[in-house]
CSV table of C-alpha atoms in Angstrom, one decimal:
chain,number,residue,atom,x,y,z
A,582,MET,CA,0.0,0.0,0.0
A,583,LEU,CA,1.4,3.4,-0.9
A,584,GLY,CA,1.2,6.1,1.7
A,585,LEU,CA,-0.2,9.4,0.7
A,586,ILE,CA,-0.9,11.9,3.5
A,587,VAL,CA,-4.1,13.8,3.1
A,588,GLY,CA,-3.8,17.6,2.6
A,589,LYS,CA,-6.3,20.3,2.2
A,590,PRO,CA,-9.6,19.2,0.7
A,591,HIS,CA,-10.1,19.9,-3.0
A,592,LYS,CA,-12.7,22.5,-3.8
A,593,ASN,CA,-14.5,21.4,-6.9
A,594,LYS,CA,-16.9,23.5,-9.0
A,595,LEU,CA,-17.1,21.2,-12.0
A,596,LYS,CA,-18.8,17.9,-12.3
A,597,MET,CA,-15.9,15.5,-12.1
A,598,THR,CA,-15.5,11.9,-13.3
A,599,ARG,CA,-13.1,9.3,-12.1
A,600,ALA,CA,-10.2,8.5,-14.3
A,601,LYS,CA,-8.4,5.2,-14.6
A,602,VAL,CA,-4.7,5.9,-14.6
A,603,TYR,CA,-1.7,3.6,-14.3
A,604,PHE,CA,1.9,4.1,-13.2
A,605,ILE,CA,4.7,2.6,-15.2
A,606,MET,CA,6.9,0.0,-13.7
A,607,GLU,CA,9.1,-2.9,-14.8
A,608,SER,CA,7.3,-5.9,-16.2
A,609,GLU,CA,6.8,-9.0,-14.1
A,610,ASP,CA,9.4,-10.8,-16.3
A,611,TYR,CA,12.0,-8.1,-16.0
A,612,ASP,CA,14.5,-10.7,-14.8
A,613,ASN,CA,14.6,-11.8,-18.5
A,614,TYR,CA,16.0,-8.4,-19.5
A,615,GLY,CA,19.0,-6.4,-18.6
A,616,PHE,CA,19.6,-3.9,-15.8
A,617,ALA,CA,21.5,-0.7,-16.6
A,618,PHE,CA,24.2,0.8,-14.3
A,619,SER,CA,25.1,4.4,-14.4
A,620,PRO,CA,28.6,5.9,-13.9
A,621,GLU,CA,29.4,6.3,-10.2
A,622,ASN,CA,29.5,10.1,-10.3
A,623,ILE,CA,25.8,10.5,-11.3
A,624,SER,CA,23.0,10.6,-8.8
A,625,PRO,CA,19.2,10.2,-9.3
A,626,LYS,CA,18.6,13.7,-7.9
A,627,GLU,CA,21.0,15.2,-10.4
A,628,ILE,CA,19.0,13.6,-13.3
A,629,GLN,CA,15.5,14.3,-11.9
A,630,ASN,CA,16.4,18.0,-11.2
A,631,TRP,CA,18.2,18.6,-14.5
A,632,ASP,CA,17.7,22.2,-15.6
A,633,GLU,CA,16.6,22.1,-19.3
A,634,THR,CA,18.4,25.4,-20.0
A,635,LYS,CA,21.8,23.6,-19.5
A,636,THR,CA,23.4,21.5,-22.2
A,637,TRP,CA,22.7,17.8,-21.7
A,638,LEU,CA,25.7,15.5,-22.1
A,639,PRO,CA,24.4,11.9,-22.7
A,640,ILE,CA,25.0,9.5,-19.8
A,641,ILE,CA,26.6,6.2,-20.7
A,642,PHE,CA,25.1,3.2,-18.9
A,643,GLU,CA,26.4,-0.4,-18.8
A,644,LEU,CA,23.9,-3.1,-19.3
A,645,ARG,CA,24.1,-6.3,-17.3
A,646,GLY,CA,21.8,-9.0,-18.4
A,647,SER,CA,20.8,-10.6,-21.6
A,648,GLU,CA,19.0,-8.1,-23.8
A,649,PHE,CA,17.8,-4.5,-24.5
A,650,PRO,CA,14.1,-4.1,-23.5
A,651,ASP,CA,12.0,-1.1,-24.6
A,652,TYR,CA,11.6,0.0,-20.9
A,653,LEU,CA,15.0,-0.3,-19.2
A,654,VAL,CA,15.3,-0.6,-15.4
A,655,ASN,CA,18.4,1.1,-14.0
A,656,ASP,CA,20.2,2.1,-10.8
A,657,LEU,CA,19.1,5.7,-11.0
A,658,ASN,CA,15.4,4.7,-10.8
A,659,THR,CA,14.7,7.0,-13.8
A,660,PRO,CA,12.5,5.9,-16.7
A,661,LEU,CA,14.6,4.9,-19.7
A,662,PHE,CA,12.7,4.4,-23.0
A,663,SER,CA,13.8,2.8,-26.3
A,664,GLN,CA,13.2,4.6,-29.6
A,665,LYS,CA,10.2,2.4,-30.2
A,666,LEU,CA,8.6,3.2,-26.8
A,667,LYS,CA,9.4,6.9,-27.2
A,668,GLN,CA,7.6,6.9,-30.6
A,669,THR,CA,4.7,5.0,-29.3
A,670,ILE,CA,4.2,7.6,-26.5
A,671,GLN,CA,4.7,10.6,-28.9
A,672,ASN,CA,2.2,9.2,-31.4
A,673,ASN,CA,-0.5,8.5,-28.8
A,674,ILE,CA,-0.6,11.6,-26.6
A,675,THR,CA,-2.0,15.1,-26.8
A,676,ASN,CA,0.5,16.8,-24.4
A,677,ASN,CA,3.8,16.4,-26.3
A,678,ASP,CA,4.8,19.9,-25.3
A,679,ASN,CA,5.1,18.8,-21.7
A,680,LEU,CA,7.7,16.1,-22.5
A,681,LEU,CA,11.5,16.6,-22.5
A,682,TRP,CA,13.5,13.7,-24.0
A,683,TYR,CA,17.2,13.3,-23.1
A,684,SER,CA,19.5,10.8,-24.9
A,685,VAL,CA,21.4,8.3,-23.0
A,686,PHE,CA,23.5,5.4,-24.3
A,687,VAL,CA,23.5,1.8,-23.0
A,688,ASN,CA,26.5,-0.4,-23.7
A,689,PHE,CA,26.5,-4.1,-23.8
A,690,ASN,CA,28.9,-6.6,-25.5
A,691,ASN,CA,30.5,-3.9,-27.7
A,692,LYS,CA,27.1,-2.6,-28.8
A,693,SER,CA,25.7,0.8,-27.8
A,694,THR,CA,22.0,1.5,-28.0
A,695,GLU,CA,20.4,4.9,-27.6
A,696,TYR,CA,17.6,5.3,-25.0
A,697,TYR,CA,15.8,8.3,-23.7
A,698,TYR,CA,15.2,9.7,-20.3
A,699,LEU,CA,11.8,11.3,-20.1
A,700,LYS,CA,11.3,14.4,-17.9
A,701,LEU,CA,8.1,16.3,-17.6
A,702,LYS,CA,8.1,20.1,-17.7
A,703,LYS,CA,5.2,20.5,-15.3
A,704,ILE,CA,3.5,18.5,-12.5
A,705,ILE,CA,-0.3,18.2,-12.3
A,706,VAL,CA,-1.7,19.6,-9.1
A,707,ASP,CA,-5.0,18.9,-7.5
A,708,VAL,CA,-5.6,15.9,-9.8
A,709,ILE,CA,-6.8,13.9,-6.9
A,710,ASP,CA,-10.2,14.6,-5.2
A,711,ILE,CA,-9.4,13.9,-1.6
A,712,ASP,CA,-13.0,13.9,-0.5
A,713,LYS,CA,-13.9,11.1,-3.0
A,714,SER,CA,-10.7,9.1,-2.4
A,715,GLU,CA,-10.7,6.0,-0.1
A,716,LYS,CA,-8.7,6.8,3.0
A,717,GLN,CA,-7.6,5.1,6.2
A,718,ASN,CA,-6.0,7.0,9.0
A,719,ASN,CA,-5.5,10.1,6.9
A,720,THR,CA,-3.6,8.1,4.2
A,721,ILE,CA,-5.1,7.8,0.8
A,722,PHE,CA,-4.9,4.2,-0.4
A,723,ASN,CA,-7.2,4.4,-3.4
A,724,PRO,CA,-7.1,7.9,-4.9
A,725,TYR,CA,-9.9,9.4,-7.0
A,726,PHE,CA,-8.1,10.8,-10.1
A,727,ILE,CA,-10.1,13.6,-11.7
A,728,GLU,CA,-10.5,12.7,-15.4
A,729,GLU,CA,-10.8,16.3,-16.5
A,730,LYS,CA,-7.3,17.1,-15.0
A,731,ILE,CA,-5.2,14.2,-16.1
A,732,GLU,CA,-3.0,14.1,-19.2
A,733,ASP,CA,-1.8,11.1,-21.1
A,734,VAL,CA,1.6,11.2,-19.3
A,735,PHE,CA,1.9,13.1,-16.0
A,736,ARG,CA,3.3,13.3,-12.5
A,737,CYS,CA,1.1,14.0,-9.6
A,738,ASP,CA,2.0,16.6,-6.9
A,739,PHE,CA,1.0,14.1,-4.2
A,740,ASP,CA,3.8,11.6,-5.2
A,741,LEU,CA,6.4,12.7,-7.7
A,742,SER,CA,8.1,9.3,-7.7
A,743,TYR,CA,5.5,7.8,-10.1
A,744,LEU,CA,5.1,8.4,-13.8
A,745,PHE,CA,1.4,8.0,-14.5
A,746,ILE,CA,-0.2,7.3,-17.9
A,747,SER,CA,-3.8,7.3,-19.2
A,748,GLU,CA,-5.7,4.1,-20.0
A,749,LYS,CA,-5.6,5.2,-23.7
A,750,LEU,CA,-1.8,5.3,-23.7
A,751,LYS,CA,-1.5,2.1,-21.7
A,752,GLU,CA,-3.5,0.3,-24.4
A,753,ALA,CA,-1.4,1.8,-27.2
A,754,ILE,CA,1.8,0.6,-25.5
A,755,ILE,CA,0.3,-2.9,-25.1
A,756,GLN,CA,-0.7,-2.9,-28.8
A,757,SER,CA,2.9,-1.9,-29.8
A,758,GLU,CA,4.2,-5.0,-28.0
A,759,ILE,CA,6.6,-3.0,-25.9
A,760,THR,CA,9.0,-5.1,-23.8
A,761,GLY,CA,10.1,-4.7,-20.2
A,762,ILE,CA,7.2,-2.5,-19.1
A,763,GLY,CA,4.4,-3.2,-16.7
A,764,PHE,CA,1.5,-1.2,-15.3
A,765,GLU,CA,-0.1,-0.9,-11.9
A,766,THR,CA,-3.1,1.0,-10.6
A,767,TRP,CA,-2.8,2.9,-7.3
A,768,ASP,CA,-5.2,0.8,-5.2
């Protein structure tokens, strides 16, 4: 169960409907794929807080494992996407202007493959209706995501560690036969 501390109640003036959203995670069979290791001098915070006005120098990861999946798990706990997964996302969303893609390279057996780190320019606030969410001891365990506020790819101000996607995008990713990726609902 994920812990989410309840804040101020959301004041709603619109009729809101519940959205089905998913957070991206590694697939259940991720042991069949590789795991990428970053250089020792790079930290997850450094990547997540990257200032887009600075010049990005691609990070070079080392793959340990057997193959390059489309969604690559790594020691920085940052989402790494193959070209195929990046294209699937770009072709199936309406908020492309919120996405920043940064190239990284992953080396394995004298082969280098380009991946992309996805960063979002903005965080969606007040996307959860606290009053309608299921709570226990002031912790939300089944949030009520407001459909009118979600985007196809977003991060939520309540928990920045998860990258959420819409049901429409999830279905497009499944149809594209993307490897290494899994989806979970927040309940």
